[in-house]
Coordinates of C-alpha atoms and ligand atoms in Angstrom, one line a residue:
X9 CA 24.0 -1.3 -1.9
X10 CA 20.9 -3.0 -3.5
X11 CA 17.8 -1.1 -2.6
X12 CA 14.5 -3.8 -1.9
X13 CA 12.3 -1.7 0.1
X14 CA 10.6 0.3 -2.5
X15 CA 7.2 -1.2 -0.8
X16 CA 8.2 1.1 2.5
X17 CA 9.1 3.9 1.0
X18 CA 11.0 4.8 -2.2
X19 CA 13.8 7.3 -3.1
X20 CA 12.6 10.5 -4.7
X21 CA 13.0 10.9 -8.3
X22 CA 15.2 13.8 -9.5
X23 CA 12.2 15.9 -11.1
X24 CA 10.4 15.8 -7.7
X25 CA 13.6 17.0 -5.7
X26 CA 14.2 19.8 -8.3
X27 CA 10.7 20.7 -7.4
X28 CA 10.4 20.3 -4.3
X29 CA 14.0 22.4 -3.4
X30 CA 12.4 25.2 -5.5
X31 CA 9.5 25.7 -3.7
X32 CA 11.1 25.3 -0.5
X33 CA 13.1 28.5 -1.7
X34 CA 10.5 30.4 -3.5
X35 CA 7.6 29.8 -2.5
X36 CA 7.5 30.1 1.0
X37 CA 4.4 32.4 1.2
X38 CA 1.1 31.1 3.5
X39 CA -1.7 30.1 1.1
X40 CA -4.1 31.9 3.0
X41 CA -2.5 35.0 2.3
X42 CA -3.7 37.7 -0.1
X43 CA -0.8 39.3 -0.7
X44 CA 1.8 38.3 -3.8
X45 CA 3.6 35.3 -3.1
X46 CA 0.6 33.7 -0.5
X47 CA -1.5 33.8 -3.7
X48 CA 1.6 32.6 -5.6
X49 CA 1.7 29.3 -3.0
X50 CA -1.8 29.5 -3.7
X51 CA -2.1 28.6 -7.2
X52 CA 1.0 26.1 -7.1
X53 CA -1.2 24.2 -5.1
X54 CA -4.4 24.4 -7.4
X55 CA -1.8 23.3 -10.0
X56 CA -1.2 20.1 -8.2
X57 CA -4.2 19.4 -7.0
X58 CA -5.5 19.7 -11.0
X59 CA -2.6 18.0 -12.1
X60 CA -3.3 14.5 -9.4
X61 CA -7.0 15.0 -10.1
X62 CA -6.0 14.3 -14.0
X63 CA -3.9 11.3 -13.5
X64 CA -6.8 9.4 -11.3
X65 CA -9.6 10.7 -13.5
X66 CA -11.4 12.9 -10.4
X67 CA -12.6 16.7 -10.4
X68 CA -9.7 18.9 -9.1
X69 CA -12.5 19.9 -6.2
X70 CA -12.2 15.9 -5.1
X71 CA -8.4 15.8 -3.8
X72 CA -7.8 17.1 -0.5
X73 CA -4.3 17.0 0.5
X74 CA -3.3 15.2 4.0
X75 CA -0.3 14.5 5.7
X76 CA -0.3 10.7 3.3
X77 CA -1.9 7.5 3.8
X78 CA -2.5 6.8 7.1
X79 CA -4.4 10.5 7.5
X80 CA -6.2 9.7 4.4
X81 CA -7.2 6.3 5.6
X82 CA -8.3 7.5 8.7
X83 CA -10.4 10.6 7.7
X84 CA -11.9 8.7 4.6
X85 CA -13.1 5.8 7.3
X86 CA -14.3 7.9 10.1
X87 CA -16.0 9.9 7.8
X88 CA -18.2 7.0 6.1
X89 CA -19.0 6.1 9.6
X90 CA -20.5 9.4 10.9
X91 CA -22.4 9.3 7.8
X92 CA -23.8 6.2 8.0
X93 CA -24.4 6.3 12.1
X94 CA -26.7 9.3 11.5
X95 CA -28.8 7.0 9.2
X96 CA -28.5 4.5 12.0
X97 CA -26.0 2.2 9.7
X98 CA -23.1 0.7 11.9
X99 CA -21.7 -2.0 9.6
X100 CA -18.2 -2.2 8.0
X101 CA -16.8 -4.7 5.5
X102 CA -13.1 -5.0 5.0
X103 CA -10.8 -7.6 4.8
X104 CA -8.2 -9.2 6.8
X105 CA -5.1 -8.3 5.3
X106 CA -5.3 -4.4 5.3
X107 CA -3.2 -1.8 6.3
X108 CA -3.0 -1.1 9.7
X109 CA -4.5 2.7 9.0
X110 CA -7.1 1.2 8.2
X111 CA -7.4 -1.9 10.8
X112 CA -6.5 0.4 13.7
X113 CA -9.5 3.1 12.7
X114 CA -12.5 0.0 12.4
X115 CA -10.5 -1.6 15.7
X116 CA -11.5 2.3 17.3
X117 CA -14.8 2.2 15.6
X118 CA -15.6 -1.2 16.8
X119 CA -15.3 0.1 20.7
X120 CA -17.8 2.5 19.3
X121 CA -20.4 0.4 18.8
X122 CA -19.9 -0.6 14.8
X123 CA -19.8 -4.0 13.5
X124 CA -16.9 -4.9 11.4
X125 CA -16.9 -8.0 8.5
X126 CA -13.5 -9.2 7.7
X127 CA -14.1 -10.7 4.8
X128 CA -11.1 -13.7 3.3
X129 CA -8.2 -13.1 1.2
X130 CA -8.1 -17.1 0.6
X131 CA -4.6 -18.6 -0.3
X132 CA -4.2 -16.3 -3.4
X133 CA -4.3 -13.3 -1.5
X134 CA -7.2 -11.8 -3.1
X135 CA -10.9 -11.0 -2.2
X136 CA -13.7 -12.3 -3.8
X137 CA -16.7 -9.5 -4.9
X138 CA -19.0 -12.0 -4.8
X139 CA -18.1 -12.6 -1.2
X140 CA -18.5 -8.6 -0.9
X141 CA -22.0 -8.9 -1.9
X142 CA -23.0 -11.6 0.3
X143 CA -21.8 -9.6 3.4
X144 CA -23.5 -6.6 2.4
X145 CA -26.5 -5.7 4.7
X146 CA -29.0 -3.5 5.0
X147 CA -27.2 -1.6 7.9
X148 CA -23.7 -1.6 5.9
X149 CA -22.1 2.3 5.3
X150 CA -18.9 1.1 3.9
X151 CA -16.8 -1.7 2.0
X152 CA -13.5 -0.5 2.6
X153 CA -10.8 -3.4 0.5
X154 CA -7.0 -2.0 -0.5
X155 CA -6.2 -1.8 -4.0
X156 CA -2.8 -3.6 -3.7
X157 CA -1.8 -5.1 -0.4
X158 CA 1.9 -3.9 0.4
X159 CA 3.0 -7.2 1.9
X160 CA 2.1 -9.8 -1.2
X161 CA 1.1 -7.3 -3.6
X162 CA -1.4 -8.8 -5.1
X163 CA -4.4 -6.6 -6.9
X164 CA -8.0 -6.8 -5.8
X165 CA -10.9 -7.0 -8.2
X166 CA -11.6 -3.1 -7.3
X167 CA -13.7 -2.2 -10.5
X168 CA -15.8 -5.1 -9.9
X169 CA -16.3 -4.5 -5.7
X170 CA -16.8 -0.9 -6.4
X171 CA -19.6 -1.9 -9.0
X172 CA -21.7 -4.1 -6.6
X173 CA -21.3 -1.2 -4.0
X174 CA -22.9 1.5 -6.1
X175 CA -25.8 -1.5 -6.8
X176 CA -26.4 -1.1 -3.6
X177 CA -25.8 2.3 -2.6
X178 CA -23.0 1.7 -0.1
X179 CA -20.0 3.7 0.1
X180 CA -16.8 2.3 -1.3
X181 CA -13.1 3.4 -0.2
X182 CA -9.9 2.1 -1.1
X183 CA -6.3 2.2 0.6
X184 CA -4.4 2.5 -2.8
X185 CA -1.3 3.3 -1.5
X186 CA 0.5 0.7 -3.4
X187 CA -1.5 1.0 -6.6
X188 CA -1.5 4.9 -8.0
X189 CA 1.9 5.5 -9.7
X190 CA 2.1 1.9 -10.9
X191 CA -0.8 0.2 -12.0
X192 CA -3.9 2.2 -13.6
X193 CA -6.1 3.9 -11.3
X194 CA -8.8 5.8 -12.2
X195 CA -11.8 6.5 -9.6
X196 CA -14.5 7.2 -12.5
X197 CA -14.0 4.1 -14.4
X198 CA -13.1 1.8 -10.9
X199 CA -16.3 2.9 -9.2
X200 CA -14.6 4.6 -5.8
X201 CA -16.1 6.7 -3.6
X202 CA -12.8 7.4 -1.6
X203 CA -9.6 6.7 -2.2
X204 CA -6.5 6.8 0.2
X205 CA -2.7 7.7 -1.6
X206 CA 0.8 8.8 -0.5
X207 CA 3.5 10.5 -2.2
X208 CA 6.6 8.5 -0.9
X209 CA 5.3 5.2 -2.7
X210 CA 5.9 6.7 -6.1
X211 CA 9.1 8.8 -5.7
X212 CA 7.6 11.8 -4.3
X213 CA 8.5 12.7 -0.8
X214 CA 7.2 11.3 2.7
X215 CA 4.7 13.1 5.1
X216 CA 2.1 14.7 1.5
X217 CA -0.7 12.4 0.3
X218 CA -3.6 13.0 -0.5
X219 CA -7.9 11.8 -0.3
X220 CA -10.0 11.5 -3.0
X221 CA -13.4 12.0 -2.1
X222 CA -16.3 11.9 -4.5
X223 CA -18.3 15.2 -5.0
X224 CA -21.4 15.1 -2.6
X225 CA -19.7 13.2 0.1
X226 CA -19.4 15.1 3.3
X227 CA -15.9 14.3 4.9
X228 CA -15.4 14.8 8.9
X229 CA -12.7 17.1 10.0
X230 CA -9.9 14.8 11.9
X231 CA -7.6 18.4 12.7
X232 CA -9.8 21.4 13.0
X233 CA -8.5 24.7 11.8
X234 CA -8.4 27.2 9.7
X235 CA -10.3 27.0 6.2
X236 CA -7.9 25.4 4.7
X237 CA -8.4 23.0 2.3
X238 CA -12.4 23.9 1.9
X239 CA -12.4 23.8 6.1
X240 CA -11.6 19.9 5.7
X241 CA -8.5 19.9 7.2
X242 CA -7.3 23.0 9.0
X243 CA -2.9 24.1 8.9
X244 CA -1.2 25.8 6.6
X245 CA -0.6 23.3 3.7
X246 CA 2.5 22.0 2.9
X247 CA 3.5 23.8 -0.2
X248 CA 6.9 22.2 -1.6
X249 CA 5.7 18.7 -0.5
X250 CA 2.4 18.7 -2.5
X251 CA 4.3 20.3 -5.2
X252 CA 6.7 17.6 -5.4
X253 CA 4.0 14.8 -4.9
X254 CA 1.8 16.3 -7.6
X255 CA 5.3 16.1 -9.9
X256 CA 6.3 12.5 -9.3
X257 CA 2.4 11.3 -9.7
X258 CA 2.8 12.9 -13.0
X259 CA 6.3 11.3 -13.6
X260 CA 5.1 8.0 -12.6
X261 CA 2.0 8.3 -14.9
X262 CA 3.6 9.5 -18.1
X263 CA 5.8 6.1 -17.1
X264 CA 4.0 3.5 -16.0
X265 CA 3.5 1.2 -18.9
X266 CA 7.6 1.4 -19.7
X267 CA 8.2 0.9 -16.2
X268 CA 5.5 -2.1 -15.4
X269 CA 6.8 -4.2 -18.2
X270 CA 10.6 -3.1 -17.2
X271 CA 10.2 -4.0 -13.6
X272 CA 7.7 -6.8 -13.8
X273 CA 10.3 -8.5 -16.2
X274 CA 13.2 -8.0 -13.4
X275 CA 10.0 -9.2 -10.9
X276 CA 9.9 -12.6 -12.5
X277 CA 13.6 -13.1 -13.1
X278 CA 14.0 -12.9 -8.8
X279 CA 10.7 -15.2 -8.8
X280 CA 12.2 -17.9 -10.7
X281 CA 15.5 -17.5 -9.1
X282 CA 13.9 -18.1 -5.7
X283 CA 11.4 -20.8 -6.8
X284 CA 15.0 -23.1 -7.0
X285 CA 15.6 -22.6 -3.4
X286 CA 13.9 -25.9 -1.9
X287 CA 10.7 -25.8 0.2
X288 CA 10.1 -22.5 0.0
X289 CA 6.7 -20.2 -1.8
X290 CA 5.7 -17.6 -3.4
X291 CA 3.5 -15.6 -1.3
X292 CA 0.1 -14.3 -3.0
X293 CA -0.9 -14.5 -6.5
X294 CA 2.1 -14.8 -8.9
X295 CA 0.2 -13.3 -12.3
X296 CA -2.2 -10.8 -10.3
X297 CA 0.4 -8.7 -8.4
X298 CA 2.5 -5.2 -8.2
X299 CA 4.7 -5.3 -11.3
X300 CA 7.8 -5.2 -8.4
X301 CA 6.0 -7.1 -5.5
X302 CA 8.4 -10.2 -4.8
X303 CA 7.1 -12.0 -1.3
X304 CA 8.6 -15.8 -0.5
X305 CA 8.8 -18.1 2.5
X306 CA 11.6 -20.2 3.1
X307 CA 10.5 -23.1 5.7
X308 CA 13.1 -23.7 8.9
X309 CA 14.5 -20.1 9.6
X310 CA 13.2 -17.1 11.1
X311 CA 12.4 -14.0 8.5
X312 CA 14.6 -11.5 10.8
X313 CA 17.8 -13.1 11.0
X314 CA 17.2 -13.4 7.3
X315 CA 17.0 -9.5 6.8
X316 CA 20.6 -8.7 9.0
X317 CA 22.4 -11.3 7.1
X318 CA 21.0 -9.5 3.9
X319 CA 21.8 -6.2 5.1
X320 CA 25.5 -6.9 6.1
X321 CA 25.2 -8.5 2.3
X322 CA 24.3 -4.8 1.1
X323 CA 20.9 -5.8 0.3
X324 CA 17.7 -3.8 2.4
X325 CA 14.6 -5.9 2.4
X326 CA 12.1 -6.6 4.5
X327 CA 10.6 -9.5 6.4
X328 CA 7.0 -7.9 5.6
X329 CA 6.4 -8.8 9.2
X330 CA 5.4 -6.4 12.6
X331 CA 9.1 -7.3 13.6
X332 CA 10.0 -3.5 13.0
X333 CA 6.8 -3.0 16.0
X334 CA 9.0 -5.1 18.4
X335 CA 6.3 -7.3 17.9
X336 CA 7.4 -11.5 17.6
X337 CA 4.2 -12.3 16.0
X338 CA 4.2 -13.1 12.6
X339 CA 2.3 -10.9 9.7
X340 CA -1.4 -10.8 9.6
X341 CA -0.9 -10.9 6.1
X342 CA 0.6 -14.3 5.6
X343 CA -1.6 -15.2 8.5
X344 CA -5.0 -14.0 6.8
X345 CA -3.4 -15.8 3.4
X346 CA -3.4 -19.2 5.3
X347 CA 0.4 -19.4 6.2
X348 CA 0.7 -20.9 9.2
X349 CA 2.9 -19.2 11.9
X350 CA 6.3 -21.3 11.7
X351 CA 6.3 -20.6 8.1
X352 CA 5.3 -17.0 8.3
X353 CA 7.8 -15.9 10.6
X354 CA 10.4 -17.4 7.4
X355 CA 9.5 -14.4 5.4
X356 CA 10.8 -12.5 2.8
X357 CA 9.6 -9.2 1.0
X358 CA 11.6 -7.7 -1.8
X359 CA 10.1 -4.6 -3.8
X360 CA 11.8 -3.4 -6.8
X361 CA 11.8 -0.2 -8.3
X362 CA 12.3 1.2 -12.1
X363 CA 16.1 1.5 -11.8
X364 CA 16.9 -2.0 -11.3
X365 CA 19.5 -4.2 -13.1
X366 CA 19.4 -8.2 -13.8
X367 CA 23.0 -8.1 -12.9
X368 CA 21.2 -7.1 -9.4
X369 CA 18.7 -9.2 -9.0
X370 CA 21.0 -12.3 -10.1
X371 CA 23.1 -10.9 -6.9
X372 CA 20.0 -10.8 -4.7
X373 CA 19.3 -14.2 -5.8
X374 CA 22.6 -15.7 -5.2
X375 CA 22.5 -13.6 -1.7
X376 CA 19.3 -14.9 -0.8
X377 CA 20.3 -18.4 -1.6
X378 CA 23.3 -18.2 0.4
X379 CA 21.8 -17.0 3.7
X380 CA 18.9 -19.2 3.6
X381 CA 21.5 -22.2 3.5
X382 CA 23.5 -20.5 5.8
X383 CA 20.6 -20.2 8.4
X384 CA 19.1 -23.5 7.8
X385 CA 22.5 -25.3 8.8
X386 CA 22.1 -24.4 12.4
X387 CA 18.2 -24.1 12.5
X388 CA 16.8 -26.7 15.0
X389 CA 13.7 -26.9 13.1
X390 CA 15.6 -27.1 10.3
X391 CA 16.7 -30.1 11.6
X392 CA 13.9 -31.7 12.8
X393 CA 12.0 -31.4 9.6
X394 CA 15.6 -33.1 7.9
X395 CA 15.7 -35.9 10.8
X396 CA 11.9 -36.4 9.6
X397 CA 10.6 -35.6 13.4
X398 CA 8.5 -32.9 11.4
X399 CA 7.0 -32.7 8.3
X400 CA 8.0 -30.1 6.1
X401 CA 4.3 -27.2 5.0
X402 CA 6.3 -26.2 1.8
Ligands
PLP2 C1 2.6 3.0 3.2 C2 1.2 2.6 3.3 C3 0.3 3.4 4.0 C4 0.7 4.5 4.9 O1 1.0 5.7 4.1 P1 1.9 6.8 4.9 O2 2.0 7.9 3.9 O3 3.2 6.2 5.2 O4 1.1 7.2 6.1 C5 -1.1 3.0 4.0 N1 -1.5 1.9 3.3 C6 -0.6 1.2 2.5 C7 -1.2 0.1 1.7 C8 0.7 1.5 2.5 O5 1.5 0.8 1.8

């Protein structure tokens, strides 16, 4: 079996299971306890939270632990907007090809009476901060544009946003879900205000993440409670997780440059193996992308049938589409990037991790090959763009 996915979720490193199972055992007092072993879970998590607040260059006072990135998102959103409604700001700039965390809270705030920018990703897949300036107005509270995007994977000029935002004193988040355990983040130097991140993207496990949220900034609750977490988020914390996800962020730092150039390397092999399949693209930037961030379309078949024929192949990818929703449209991603939908629905999203071979990705290559022949033979569109009744995009 050839794992693909790592974009959905990735297998948890050995250091971060040892961890994890030992606090699971051990630690098992509440936090908010004064006795021995509370004050014990206590300081495991002050030891994390100091630790993650290292890697990303914050104050250890700035991370507040959630549930991951969709909590994050949310609560880092929401509370930009109850800021800037009591000022009478109700303006939001994003872009078109975020995370749905982060779509589905403006889509909420929009009923609310906020006015939401979507700014382009043009062909490339990557926002301009020019165009961020421009659609700044008076009224705007937030710019809110993803580090990474987990479909294409191609990197946003963050440092550069975030810089025109504190020119004009709007507040600046980030969905970098994608980015923090691979690419160098670092809040201080970058210019963020907030900054969304979860543990299962870098080998630590799923349900822990955690918000980044400058000193000064006064976050909104989204579960009331107790006094956890400085009374930001009420329930007693989840000890072992955030153990574990302050273990692989550490992991995954002390690593990164080894394992960039190792998987970028593998990254471009499976690019130019798929380049040779005819009329079919590269999807997104190919330079300015996630060192393991592999997205193609193949023109005249459908991205799902793709993925079973892969899976029965021993290979798990993923069409990067909402097919998982139930849903037959085609990704807002490719759409926001300009594919149009016959050629989006042809998909393909492959996302390496550290541990992969050439002698796999030369497998995934010949798979890949194989099946989109395979499906093209009895694809009527297929046909019709052959026969010359259609003309081929790609
Ligand atoms: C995975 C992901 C999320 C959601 O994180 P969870 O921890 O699964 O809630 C949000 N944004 C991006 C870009 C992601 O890739």
């Amino acid at each position: 079996m050839i794992y693909a996915d790592n974009a959905a979720t990735t297998k948890m490193s050995k250091t971060a299971t040892d961890i994890m199972i030992f606090h699971i055992k051990e630690t098992y007092g509440n936090p908010s306890s004064l006795y021995g072993i509370g004050q014990k879970a206590k300081e495991v998590i002050e030891e994390a939270r100091s630790d993650i607040a290292g890697v990303i260059g914050a104050d250890p006072k700035e991370i507040l632990f959630t549930s991951g990135g969709s909590e994050a998102d949310n609560q880092a959103i929401i509370s930009a907007a109850r800021l800037g409604e009591r000022k009478g700001k109700k303006h939001i700039i994003s872009t078109a090809f975020e995370h749905h965390a982060v779509l589905h809270t403006l889509n909420k705030l929009k009923d609310e009476g906020f006015e939401i920018t979507l700014l382009d990703v043009h062909e490339d897949g990557i926002v301009r901060a020019e165009e961020v300036r421009e659609a700044i107005r008076d009224d705007t509270c937030l710019v809110t544009v993803m580090y990474a995007n987990n479909e294409i994977g191609t990197i946003q000029p963050i440092r550069e946003i975030g810089k025109i935002c504190r020119e004009k004193g709007v507040l600046f988040h980030t969905d970098a879900v994608q980015a923090v355990g691979h690419i160098p983040v670092n809040v201080e130097e970058d210019n963020i205000d907030l900054l969304s991140s979860s543990a299962h993207k870098y080998h630590g496990p799923k349900g822990v993440g955690f918000l980044y949220a400058k000193k000064g900034i006064k976050l909104t609750n989204l579960i009331e409670g107790g006094a956890q977490e400085k009374g930001r988020r009420g329930g007693t914390e989840n000890v072992p997780g955030i153990a574990a996800m302050a273990a692989a962020l550490k992991e995954a730092a002390a690593n990164m440059e080894k394992n960039a150039a190792n998987v970028s390397k593998k990254r471009d092999r499976l690019i130019a193996g798929l380049k040779e399949i005819p009329h079919s693209a590269i999807n997104g930037d190919e330079i300015n992308r996630l060192p393991g961030n592999v997205n193609f379309c193949f023109e005249g078949i459908e991205g799902e049938s793709l993925l079973l024929l892969l899976d029965d192949k021993g290979i798990q990818a993923s069409s990067g589409s909402a097919c998982t929703s139930g849903s037959l449209d085609p990704s807002h991603v490719l759409l926001a990037i300009g594919r149009v939908h016959d050629v989006a629905h042809g998909s393909l999203r492959l996302s390496l991790s550290e541990d992969i071979t050439d002698e796999e990705v030369d497998e995934i290559i010949n798979s890949v090959k194989e099946v989109v022949e395979y499906l093209r033979s009895f694809s009527p569109i297929w046909r019709d763009l052959m026969a010359g009744k259609k003309e081929f995009i790609l």
